Amino acid sequence: TRKHKVTVVGSGNWGSTIAKIVAENAKEHSHIFEEQVQMWVYEEDITLTKDSPYYDANLEGKSQKLTDIINTHHENVKYLPNIKLPSNLIANPSVEDAVRDSSILIFNLPHQFIGRISKQLQGHILPYARGISCIKGVNVTASEISLFSEWIGEGLGIYCGALSGANIANEIAAEKWSETTIAYDPPNVDSRVPSPISGSPMGSHVNLTVTDTDAPHKDVLGRVSKIKLKALPEEYPPLDHLTFKTLFHRPYFHVRVVDDVAGVSLGGALKNIVALAAGFVEGRGWGDNAKAAVMRVGLLEMVKFGQEFFGQTVRPGTFTEESAGVADLITSCSGGRNFRCAKMAIERGVSVEEVEKTELNGQKLQGTSTAKEVSDFLTCKGKVNDYPLFKAVIDILEGRNTVDDIPNLLSRNVDN
Ligand code: NAD
Ligand code: 13P
């Protein structure tokens, strides 16, 4: 039998944290996964200062490659400082090389960069690989909207699920308990024959055998998917809910696996718009009641958006019952970067982009671009006024409204 090779595409704050998790599990479950996990790093030159534990006086003033620092010291000093990464996690500056022979691809980078990387990967991945997207955002082109999981899948010709939840990376990297949701619902290109894999701590597995490699299947909008899926060769352990749970579940990171890829992906994307609104009202000094009002209206708009545009498959319960829904909304409106930057922007009277540049040391906000993309899409559909909170956020970001306008702008949803 062959083992699954795992590659994490991305190495930011969350990318490095997820890479830590899967490398720990790959080592612990080495009967299923190759022990060495690859992590693609967008290469940067880093000059370590005297306060760094890795400072070397011989290199004073000289820069080093971020990948070299990670592979030598097992720490991503720029995006996840003070967290030890497992030594079986290998930082690789070449994305084509990092994904070579990998049957599991985990996409985890800011959504603005996935387009270029996805193009770069074409022709370099195993045709039967499967993906999980940890990206929080939606892909909008003119009047079309799609999920990144789906868009990555179509671009690469593979099936891609999604992982999203109440997951502030720094807390998870410090191994503080949290939960997450994985959505994985591939078409039935593989038939299953019972064949328990011994030694799996998560219970018994079933093997997959090839049946129909080009079976047509439905996408999240119920359309016939453009992807011609290739079945996983039978010498691999199956790529099913149990295997993904085994790859991601840690004592400090509890996983629930569901089928609703659209609900999980939309929850992660849309809550970032609401988190900006929460930051605006907190920055204005209005306190917890105003923040709770914004969260309530925001959750309603998230559910409405899902039903209106992904109604074929989205399950409203995903927004209200899963970590990827309401729990992510709560944590993001409490300590997320979108929330914190929006709050600081109002307090300082500067733009959110300016705070992002000065405060985040290269980390990227997803809410500002998602607010614009969702607004463009809703405008195109003639529905922008049906989503007053989403509209208020983009209008505040672009200077057409101020935070003081929020009570009026939301009055239809707040007052009787
Ligand atoms: P991040 O915000 O730390 O972004 C920085 C990353 O972007 C770095 O790896 C950097 O090298 C890379 N980068 C910069 N310029 C680039 C370019 N031109 N091309 C390619 N890469 C470039 O990233 P993150 O926190 O890992 O976020 C990844 C995704 O995970 C996002 O969609 C985010 O919403 C989601 N997410 C983040 C958190 C969190 O707490 N950080 C939690 C859950 C989900
Ligand atoms: P921010 O990107 O706003 O930090 O949100 C992190 C997150 O997605 C928590 O689940």
Tab-separated table of C-alpha atoms and ligand atoms in Angstrom:
chain	number	residue	atom	x	y	z
A	1	THR	CA	0.000	0.000	0.000
A	2	ARG	CA	0.994	3.613	-0.589
A	3	LYS	CA	0.793	6.371	1.983
A	4	HIS	CA	-0.685	9.794	1.407
A	5	LYS	CA	1.818	12.583	0.949
A	6	VAL	CA	0.492	15.871	2.332
A	7	THR	CA	1.357	19.388	1.155
A	8	VAL	CA	0.204	22.652	2.686
A	9	VAL	CA	0.099	25.425	0.086
A	10	GLY	CA	0.659	28.563	2.149
A	11	SER	CA	2.578	29.450	5.304
A	12	GLY	CA	1.072	32.576	6.831
A	13	ASN	CA	-0.372	32.815	10.327
A	14	TRP	CA	-3.049	30.146	9.700
A	15	GLY	CA	-1.115	28.283	7.011
A	16	SER	CA	1.769	27.620	9.432
A	17	THR	CA	-0.643	26.627	12.218
A	18	ILE	CA	-2.493	24.113	10.038
A	19	ALA	CA	0.866	22.812	8.785
A	20	LYS	CA	1.913	22.231	12.414
A	21	ILE	CA	-1.304	20.284	13.042
A	22	VAL	CA	-1.091	18.024	9.995
A	23	ALA	CA	2.643	17.403	10.478
A	24	GLU	CA	1.956	16.283	14.062
A	25	ASN	CA	-0.753	13.932	12.818
A	26	ALA	CA	1.256	12.667	9.831
A	27	LYS	CA	3.962	11.594	12.256
A	28	GLU	CA	1.500	10.022	14.677
A	29	HIS	CA	-0.430	8.153	11.920
A	30	SER	CA	2.485	7.155	9.746
A	31	HIS	CA	0.627	4.019	8.552
A	32	ILE	CA	-1.682	6.375	6.565
A	33	PHE	CA	0.478	9.420	5.814
A	34	GLU	CA	4.082	9.965	4.773
A	35	GLU	CA	5.825	11.386	7.794
A	36	GLN	CA	7.378	14.320	5.954
A	37	VAL	CA	4.871	17.108	5.225
A	38	GLN	CA	5.705	19.818	2.691
A	39	MET	CA	4.771	23.463	3.256
A	40	TRP	CA	5.037	25.899	0.359
A	41	VAL	CA	6.480	29.226	1.508
A	42	TYR	CA	6.217	32.460	-0.467
A	43	GLU	CA	9.927	33.191	-0.132
A	44	GLU	CA	11.075	36.305	1.681
A	45	ASP	CA	14.375	37.713	2.868
A	46	ILE	CA	14.411	38.143	6.627
A	47	THR	CA	16.987	40.054	8.651
A	48	LEU	CA	16.992	38.777	12.214
A	49	THR	CA	17.488	41.408	14.890
A	50	LYS	CA	19.344	41.112	18.207
A	51	ASP	CA	16.142	40.334	20.102
A	52	SER	CA	15.615	37.149	18.046
A	53	PRO	CA	16.724	33.891	19.729
A	54	TYR	CA	18.216	32.929	16.337
A	55	TYR	CA	20.273	36.102	15.915
A	56	ASP	CA	23.788	35.365	14.664
A	57	ALA	CA	26.325	38.176	15.052
A	58	ASN	CA	28.278	36.773	12.066
A	59	LEU	CA	25.304	37.584	9.870
A	60	GLU	CA	24.836	41.127	11.225
A	61	GLY	CA	22.886	43.162	8.699
A	62	LYS	CA	22.618	40.213	6.276
A	63	SER	CA	19.283	38.733	5.301
A	64	GLN	CA	18.401	35.031	5.293
A	65	LYS	CA	15.742	33.132	3.383
A	66	LEU	CA	12.578	32.515	5.385
A	67	THR	CA	12.592	28.852	4.244
A	68	ASP	CA	16.150	28.387	5.567
A	69	ILE	CA	15.168	29.873	8.921
A	70	ILE	CA	12.117	27.601	9.157
A	71	ASN	CA	14.056	24.459	8.185
A	72	THR	CA	16.924	25.255	10.567
A	73	HIS	CA	15.076	26.568	13.604
A	74	HIS	CA	11.595	25.079	13.015
A	75	GLU	CA	9.866	28.387	13.530
A	76	ASN	CA	8.116	30.742	11.116
A	77	VAL	CA	9.639	33.828	12.715
A	78	LYS	CA	7.621	36.251	10.605
A	79	TYR	CA	4.083	34.854	10.498
A	80	LEU	CA	3.915	32.536	13.535
A	81	PRO	CA	6.647	33.674	15.941
A	82	ASN	CA	7.424	31.834	19.199
A	83	ILE	CA	5.767	28.582	18.087
A	84	LYS	CA	7.891	25.469	17.503
A	85	LEU	CA	6.995	23.671	14.298
A	86	PRO	CA	7.485	19.889	14.017
A	87	SER	CA	10.807	18.878	12.458
A	88	ASN	CA	8.993	16.674	9.904
A	89	LEU	CA	7.475	19.839	8.372
A	90	ILE	CA	9.621	20.974	5.452
A	91	ALA	CA	9.466	24.549	4.133
A	92	ASN	CA	9.776	24.636	0.344
A	93	PRO	CA	10.035	27.845	-1.748
A	94	SER	CA	8.959	26.036	-4.952
A	95	VAL	CA	5.236	25.379	-5.084
A	96	GLU	CA	5.599	22.973	-8.021
A	97	ASP	CA	8.147	20.935	-6.095
A	98	ALA	CA	6.165	21.088	-2.843
A	99	VAL	CA	3.077	19.460	-4.414
A	100	ARG	CA	4.955	16.773	-6.362
A	101	ASP	CA	3.441	13.304	-5.686
A	102	SER	CA	1.106	14.674	-3.012
A	103	SER	CA	-2.326	13.056	-2.860
A	104	ILE	CA	-3.594	15.554	-0.251
A	105	LEU	CA	-3.289	19.283	-0.971
A	106	ILE	CA	-4.262	21.803	1.695
A	107	PHE	CA	-4.781	25.318	0.371
A	108	ASN	CA	-4.176	27.928	3.035
A	109	LEU	CA	-3.212	31.403	1.876
A	110	PRO	CA	-4.897	34.802	1.649
A	111	HIS	CA	-7.589	34.582	-1.016
A	112	GLN	CA	-6.091	37.363	-3.149
A	113	PHE	CA	-3.108	35.102	-4.034
A	114	ILE	CA	-4.766	31.768	-4.810
A	115	GLY	CA	-5.505	32.598	-8.474
A	116	ARG	CA	-1.867	32.885	-9.486
A	117	ILE	CA	-0.766	29.895	-7.422
A	118	SER	CA	-3.543	27.719	-8.780
A	119	LYS	CA	-2.445	28.511	-12.362
A	120	GLN	CA	1.151	27.728	-11.433
A	121	LEU	CA	0.089	24.310	-10.120
A	122	GLN	CA	-1.684	23.192	-13.282
A	123	GLY	CA	0.049	20.142	-14.702
A	124	HIS	CA	2.134	19.606	-11.572
A	125	ILE	CA	-0.253	17.722	-9.293
A	126	LEU	CA	-1.357	14.111	-9.159
A	127	PRO	CA	-4.577	13.797	-11.225
A	128	TYR	CA	-6.281	11.882	-8.408
A	129	ALA	CA	-5.217	14.257	-5.615
A	130	ARG	CA	-7.894	15.646	-3.298
A	131	GLY	CA	-7.863	19.108	-1.717
A	132	ILE	CA	-9.059	20.945	1.361
A	133	SER	CA	-9.365	24.728	1.184
A	134	CYS	CA	-8.828	26.643	4.439
A	135	ILE	CA	-9.251	29.958	2.601
A	136	LYS	CA	-11.883	32.365	3.922
A	137	GLY	CA	-13.281	34.327	0.998
A	138	VAL	CA	-15.426	33.977	-2.105
A	139	ASN	CA	-14.403	34.128	-5.735
A	140	VAL	CA	-16.322	36.836	-7.592
A	141	THR	CA	-15.959	37.505	-11.301
A	142	ALA	CA	-18.481	39.948	-12.803
A	143	SER	CA	-21.911	38.474	-12.049
A	144	GLU	CA	-20.598	35.059	-10.984
A	145	ILE	CA	-19.753	33.898	-7.498
A	146	SER	CA	-18.076	30.656	-6.537
A	147	LEU	CA	-16.464	29.053	-3.540
A	148	PHE	CA	-12.691	28.777	-3.494
A	149	SER	CA	-12.958	25.046	-2.851
A	150	GLU	CA	-14.962	24.685	-6.039
A	151	TRP	CA	-12.906	27.102	-8.076
A	152	ILE	CA	-9.616	25.452	-7.057
A	153	GLY	CA	-11.157	22.070	-7.850
A	154	GLU	CA	-12.252	23.165	-11.319
A	155	GLY	CA	-8.905	24.826	-12.056
A	156	LEU	CA	-6.924	21.750	-11.078
A	157	GLY	CA	-9.425	19.055	-12.054
A	158	ILE	CA	-9.629	17.622	-8.554
A	159	TYR	CA	-12.227	17.480	-5.789
A	160	CYS	CA	-11.649	20.063	-3.047
A	161	GLY	CA	-13.501	20.295	0.286
A	162	ALA	CA	-13.286	23.070	2.885
A	163	LEU	CA	-12.138	23.604	6.471
A	164	SER	CA	-13.414	26.571	8.451
A	165	GLY	CA	-14.290	27.344	12.044
A	166	ALA	CA	-13.841	29.568	15.065
A	167	ASN	CA	-10.116	29.368	14.621
A	168	ILE	CA	-7.935	32.301	15.589
A	169	ALA	CA	-4.588	30.881	14.519
A	170	ASN	CA	-2.408	32.112	17.387
A	171	GLU	CA	-4.635	30.415	19.979
A	172	ILE	CA	-4.549	27.093	18.131
A	173	ALA	CA	-0.799	27.331	17.540
A	174	ALA	CA	-0.455	27.704	21.334
A	175	GLU	CA	-2.546	24.513	21.626
A	176	LYS	CA	-5.500	26.197	23.327
A	177	TRP	CA	-8.598	24.058	22.729
A	178	SER	CA	-10.879	24.909	19.825
A	179	GLU	CA	-13.145	23.159	17.334
A	180	THR	CA	-13.484	23.347	13.573
A	181	THR	CA	-15.680	22.114	10.720
A	182	ILE	CA	-14.502	20.191	7.666
A	183	ALA	CA	-16.897	19.917	4.730
A	184	TYR	CA	-16.132	17.083	2.349
A	185	ASP	CA	-18.675	15.652	-0.060
A	186	PRO	CA	-16.976	14.183	-3.123
A	187	PRO	CA	-19.011	12.471	-5.822
A	188	ASN	CA	-19.033	8.729	-5.741
A	189	VAL	CA	-16.241	7.977	-8.191
A	190	ASP	CA	-14.895	5.345	-5.864
A	191	SER	CA	-16.872	2.399	-4.543
A	192	ARG	CA	-16.176	1.218	-1.057
A	193	VAL	CA	-15.476	-2.285	0.122
A	194	PRO	CA	-15.219	-2.877	3.856
A	195	SER	CA	-11.599	-3.415	4.782
A	196	PRO	CA	-10.579	-2.035	8.142
A	197	ILE	CA	-7.124	-0.525	8.326
A	198	SER	CA	-5.648	-1.767	11.558
A	199	GLY	CA	-4.240	0.655	14.064
A	200	SER	CA	-6.403	3.651	13.184
A	201	PRO	CA	-7.297	5.420	16.424
A	202	MET	CA	-10.350	6.952	14.795
A	203	GLY	CA	-12.111	3.646	14.113
A	204	SER	CA	-12.227	1.351	11.119
A	205	HIS	CA	-11.608	2.497	7.552
A	206	VAL	CA	-13.009	1.247	4.306
A	207	ASN	CA	-10.961	0.840	1.157
A	208	LEU	CA	-11.937	2.465	-2.104
A	209	THR	CA	-11.742	0.731	-5.430
A	210	VAL	CA	-11.943	2.309	-8.843
A	211	THR	CA	-15.292	2.148	-10.594
A	212	ASP	CA	-16.011	5.044	-12.901
A	213	THR	CA	-13.229	7.567	-13.312
A	214	ASP	CA	-15.161	10.136	-15.359
A	215	ALA	CA	-18.536	9.961	-13.647
A	216	PRO	CA	-20.526	13.219	-14.042
A	217	HIS	CA	-21.411	14.801	-10.742
A	218	LYS	CA	-23.169	17.882	-9.421
A	219	ASP	CA	-21.462	20.998	-8.067
A	220	VAL	CA	-22.727	23.056	-5.108
A	221	LEU	CA	-25.291	24.784	-7.327
A	222	GLY	CA	-26.651	21.498	-8.601
A	223	ARG	CA	-25.060	21.993	-12.053
A	224	VAL	CA	-23.136	19.203	-13.758
A	225	SER	CA	-19.571	19.806	-12.622
A	226	LYS	CA	-16.884	20.532	-15.185
A	227	ILE	CA	-14.445	18.396	-13.226
A	228	LYS	CA	-13.643	14.954	-14.585
A	229	LEU	CA	-12.556	13.290	-11.395
A	230	LYS	CA	-9.955	10.573	-11.362
A	231	ALA	CA	-10.469	7.818	-8.838
A	232	LEU	CA	-7.876	7.249	-6.161
A	233	PRO	CA	-5.737	4.182	-6.958
A	234	GLU	CA	-6.646	1.314	-4.681
A	235	GLU	CA	-3.235	0.975	-3.095
A	236	TYR	CA	-3.889	4.191	-1.136
A	237	PRO	CA	-5.890	4.351	2.100
A	238	PRO	CA	-9.299	5.901	1.309
A	239	LEU	CA	-9.748	9.653	1.284
A	240	ASP	CA	-12.948	9.828	3.273
A	241	HIS	CA	-14.292	11.678	6.316
A	242	LEU	CA	-12.350	9.449	8.675
A	243	THR	CA	-9.011	10.006	6.960
A	244	PHE	CA	-9.497	13.783	6.971
A	245	LYS	CA	-10.507	13.670	10.607
A	246	THR	CA	-7.360	11.669	11.362
A	247	LEU	CA	-5.263	14.265	9.515
A	248	PHE	CA	-6.661	17.364	11.218
A	249	HIS	CA	-8.005	16.303	14.646
A	250	ARG	CA	-5.706	17.048	17.597
A	251	PRO	CA	-6.385	16.995	21.345
A	252	TYR	CA	-6.484	20.800	21.148
A	253	PHE	CA	-8.249	20.999	17.731
A	254	HIS	CA	-11.496	19.071	17.558
A	255	VAL	CA	-12.949	18.345	14.140
A	256	ARG	CA	-16.530	17.791	13.004
A	257	VAL	CA	-16.884	16.581	9.432
A	258	VAL	CA	-20.023	17.505	7.466
A	259	ASP	CA	-21.157	17.472	3.828
A	260	ASP	CA	-22.167	21.132	3.387
A	261	VAL	CA	-19.189	22.630	1.528
A	262	ALA	CA	-21.151	25.744	0.491
A	263	GLY	CA	-22.347	26.524	4.026
A	264	VAL	CA	-18.914	26.012	5.586
A	265	SER	CA	-17.154	28.107	2.928
A	266	LEU	CA	-19.699	30.938	2.988
A	267	GLY	CA	-19.656	31.108	6.796
A	268	GLY	CA	-15.885	31.687	6.761
A	269	ALA	CA	-16.075	34.300	4.011
A	270	LEU	CA	-19.091	36.368	5.040
A	271	LYS	CA	-18.329	36.605	8.765
A	272	ASN	CA	-15.285	38.717	7.841
A	273	ILE	CA	-17.628	41.475	6.600
A	274	VAL	CA	-19.592	41.315	9.857
A	275	ALA	CA	-16.337	41.405	11.874
A	276	LEU	CA	-15.451	44.727	10.224
A	277	ALA	CA	-18.849	46.120	11.264
A	278	ALA	CA	-18.269	44.880	14.823
A	279	GLY	CA	-14.897	46.635	14.834
A	280	PHE	CA	-16.491	49.848	13.546
A	281	VAL	CA	-19.077	50.058	16.335
A	282	GLU	CA	-16.583	49.082	19.025
A	283	GLY	CA	-14.108	51.648	17.695
A	284	ARG	CA	-16.881	54.236	17.916
A	285	GLY	CA	-17.186	53.372	21.609
A	286	TRP	CA	-20.679	51.891	21.478
A	287	GLY	CA	-19.950	48.723	23.431
A	288	ASP	CA	-21.179	45.148	23.507
A	289	ASN	CA	-24.872	45.782	22.830
A	290	ALA	CA	-24.134	47.465	19.502
A	291	LYS	CA	-21.706	44.695	18.586
A	292	ALA	CA	-24.326	42.034	19.395
A	293	ALA	CA	-26.880	43.853	17.209
A	294	VAL	CA	-24.446	43.923	14.299
A	295	MET	CA	-23.711	40.212	14.798
A	296	ARG	CA	-27.414	39.321	14.861
A	297	VAL	CA	-28.182	41.190	11.655
A	298	GLY	CA	-24.966	39.900	10.083
A	299	LEU	CA	-25.861	36.285	10.814
A	300	LEU	CA	-29.283	36.777	9.219
A	301	GLU	CA	-27.656	38.222	6.104
A	302	MET	CA	-25.189	35.315	5.965
A	303	VAL	CA	-28.035	32.758	6.048
A	304	LYS	CA	-30.069	34.755	3.499
A	305	PHE	CA	-27.085	35.009	1.144
A	306	GLY	CA	-26.452	31.277	1.364
A	307	GLN	CA	-30.070	30.406	0.658
A	308	GLU	CA	-30.436	32.953	-2.128
A	309	PHE	CA	-27.308	32.068	-4.103
A	310	PHE	CA	-26.377	28.525	-3.025
A	311	GLY	CA	-29.853	27.318	-2.075
A	312	GLN	CA	-29.460	24.029	-3.946
A	313	THR	CA	-27.050	22.633	-1.406
A	314	VAL	CA	-26.521	25.023	1.498
A	315	ARG	CA	-27.949	23.920	4.842
A	316	PRO	CA	-29.059	26.915	6.979
A	317	GLY	CA	-28.196	24.856	10.070
A	318	THR	CA	-24.522	25.047	9.132
A	319	PHE	CA	-24.578	28.789	9.930
A	320	THR	CA	-26.343	28.341	13.262
A	321	GLU	CA	-25.035	24.984	14.487
A	322	GLU	CA	-21.455	24.527	13.274
A	323	SER	CA	-18.162	26.074	14.327
A	324	ALA	CA	-17.858	27.387	10.753
A	325	GLY	CA	-21.009	29.487	11.284
A	326	VAL	CA	-22.035	31.314	14.415
A	327	ALA	CA	-18.977	30.296	16.461
A	328	ASP	CA	-16.593	31.739	13.870
A	329	LEU	CA	-18.704	34.889	13.769
A	330	ILE	CA	-18.413	35.289	17.554
A	331	THR	CA	-14.654	34.690	17.767
A	332	SER	CA	-13.951	36.886	14.747
A	333	CYS	CA	-15.994	39.738	16.250
A	334	SER	CA	-14.075	39.345	19.533
A	335	GLY	CA	-10.407	38.987	18.604
A	336	GLY	CA	-10.028	38.559	14.835
A	337	ARG	CA	-7.743	40.755	12.750
A	338	ASN	CA	-10.603	42.235	10.695
A	339	PHE	CA	-12.335	43.261	13.918
A	340	ARG	CA	-9.178	44.632	15.523
A	341	CYS	CA	-8.062	46.599	12.454
A	342	ALA	CA	-11.542	48.071	11.857
A	343	LYS	CA	-11.708	49.140	15.509
A	344	MET	CA	-8.280	50.800	15.346
A	345	ALA	CA	-9.168	52.525	12.062
A	346	ILE	CA	-12.191	54.226	13.631
A	347	GLU	CA	-10.299	55.103	16.821
A	348	ARG	CA	-7.441	56.662	14.843
A	349	GLY	CA	-9.509	58.162	12.021
A	350	VAL	CA	-7.510	56.337	9.320
A	351	SER	CA	-8.436	53.706	6.714
A	352	VAL	CA	-8.564	50.000	7.528
A	353	GLU	CA	-5.947	49.397	4.795
A	354	GLU	CA	-3.569	51.768	6.552
A	355	VAL	CA	-3.964	49.898	9.849
A	356	GLU	CA	-3.451	46.597	8.004
A	357	LYS	CA	-0.141	47.897	6.613
A	358	THR	CA	1.178	49.299	9.878
A	359	GLU	CA	-0.062	46.703	12.382
A	360	LEU	CA	-0.132	43.278	10.734
A	361	ASN	CA	3.527	42.756	9.726
A	362	GLY	CA	2.595	41.316	6.321
A	363	GLN	CA	-0.526	39.393	7.369
A	364	LYS	CA	-3.527	40.095	5.166
A	365	LEU	CA	-7.124	41.035	5.914
A	366	GLN	CA	-9.789	39.161	3.992
A	367	GLY	CA	-12.802	41.239	5.038
A	368	THR	CA	-12.044	44.430	3.104
A	369	SER	CA	-11.747	42.709	-0.278
A	370	THR	CA	-14.615	40.300	0.505
A	371	ALA	CA	-16.870	43.277	1.375
A	372	LYS	CA	-16.079	44.820	-2.017
A	373	GLU	CA	-16.446	41.559	-3.948
A	374	VAL	CA	-19.773	40.668	-2.308
A	375	SER	CA	-21.058	44.205	-2.837
A	376	ASP	CA	-20.090	44.135	-6.546
A	377	PHE	CA	-21.826	40.783	-6.934
A	378	LEU	CA	-25.002	41.930	-5.128
A	379	THR	CA	-25.076	45.147	-7.166
A	380	CYS	CA	-24.807	43.104	-10.349
A	381	LYS	CA	-27.736	40.966	-9.192
A	382	GLY	CA	-29.792	44.072	-8.214
A	383	LYS	CA	-29.905	42.827	-4.607
A	384	VAL	CA	-27.515	45.126	-2.788
A	385	ASN	CA	-30.269	46.882	-0.791
A	386	ASP	CA	-31.504	43.527	0.535
A	387	TYR	CA	-28.277	43.208	2.536
A	388	PRO	CA	-28.074	46.499	4.491
A	389	LEU	CA	-25.272	45.414	6.825
A	390	PHE	CA	-23.029	44.181	4.000
A	391	LYS	CA	-23.829	47.441	2.156
A	392	ALA	CA	-23.106	49.595	5.215
A	393	VAL	CA	-19.670	48.012	5.583
A	394	ILE	CA	-18.536	48.707	2.021
A	395	ASP	CA	-20.061	52.202	2.149
A	396	ILE	CA	-18.126	52.976	5.337
A	397	LEU	CA	-14.909	51.481	3.900
A	398	GLU	CA	-15.296	53.630	0.774
A	399	GLY	CA	-16.296	56.806	2.629
A	400	ARG	CA	-19.947	57.099	1.515
A	401	ASN	CA	-21.200	56.573	5.082
A	402	THR	CA	-19.830	56.829	8.600
A	403	VAL	CA	-20.294	54.565	11.605
A	404	ASP	CA	-22.863	57.026	12.955
A	405	ASP	CA	-25.129	56.082	10.032
A	406	ILE	CA	-25.285	52.387	11.039
A	407	PRO	CA	-28.433	52.608	13.255
A	408	ASN	CA	-30.378	54.254	10.400
A	409	LEU	CA	-28.975	51.960	7.738
A	410	LEU	CA	-30.015	48.891	9.729
A	411	SER	CA	-33.327	50.266	11.007
A	412	ARG	CA	-35.357	48.084	8.638
A	413	ASN	CA	-33.773	44.975	10.204
A	414	VAL	CA	-33.654	46.248	13.780
A	415	ASP	CA	-36.883	48.251	14.353
A	416	ASN	CA	-40.406	46.909	13.873
B	1	NAD	P1	-1.632	35.764	6.527
B	1	NAD	O1	-2.691	36.761	6.791
B	1	NAD	O2	-0.663	35.463	7.598
B	1	NAD	O3	-0.933	36.264	5.186
B	1	NAD	C1	0.403	36.267	4.953
B	1	NAD	C2	0.795	35.187	3.959
B	1	NAD	O4	0.618	35.665	2.622
B	1	NAD	C3	2.256	34.846	4.128
B	1	NAD	O5	2.451	33.453	4.055
B	1	NAD	C4	2.875	35.537	2.933
B	1	NAD	O6	4.059	34.899	2.511
B	1	NAD	C5	1.797	35.369	1.894
B	1	NAD	N1	1.972	36.259	0.772
B	1	NAD	C6	2.259	37.582	0.781
B	1	NAD	N2	2.362	38.056	-0.485
B	1	NAD	C7	2.117	36.999	-1.306
B	1	NAD	C8	2.055	36.829	-2.703
B	1	NAD	N3	2.249	37.847	-3.541
B	1	NAD	N4	1.772	35.597	-3.200
B	1	NAD	C9	1.532	34.562	-2.380
B	1	NAD	N5	1.571	34.656	-1.036
B	1	NAD	C10	1.869	35.859	-0.509
B	1	NAD	O7	-2.288	34.385	6.038
B	1	NAD	P2	-3.116	33.328	6.892
B	1	NAD	O8	-3.463	33.861	8.247
B	1	NAD	O9	-2.356	32.050	6.824
B	1	NAD	O10	-4.497	33.247	6.101
B	1	NAD	C11	-4.765	32.300	5.089
B	1	NAD	C12	-6.262	32.087	5.018
B	1	NAD	O11	-6.687	31.516	6.260
B	1	NAD	C13	-7.100	33.370	4.850
B	1	NAD	O12	-8.140	33.147	3.937
B	1	NAD	C14	-7.673	33.626	6.234
B	1	NAD	O13	-8.938	34.259	6.212
B	1	NAD	C15	-7.803	32.213	6.762
B	1	NAD	N6	-7.782	32.108	8.222
B	1	NAD	C16	-6.913	32.817	8.983
B	1	NAD	C17	-6.909	32.668	10.369
B	1	NAD	C18	-5.966	33.410	11.267
B	1	NAD	O14	-6.229	33.509	12.476
B	1	NAD	N7	-4.858	33.908	10.763
B	1	NAD	C19	-7.790	31.753	10.956
B	1	NAD	C20	-8.653	31.035	10.155
B	1	NAD	C21	-8.628	31.217	8.777
B	2	13P	P1	-9.298	37.263	10.984
B	2	13P	O1	-8.741	37.008	9.618
B	2	13P	O2	-10.217	38.442	11.055
B	2	13P	O3	-8.212	37.300	12.038
B	2	13P	O4	-10.209	36.017	11.357
B	2	13P	C1	-9.599	34.865	11.813
B	2	13P	C2	-10.573	33.766	11.727
B	2	13P	O5	-11.002	33.412	10.648
B	2	13P	C3	-10.999	33.165	13.000
B	2	13P	O6	-11.806	32.036	12.796
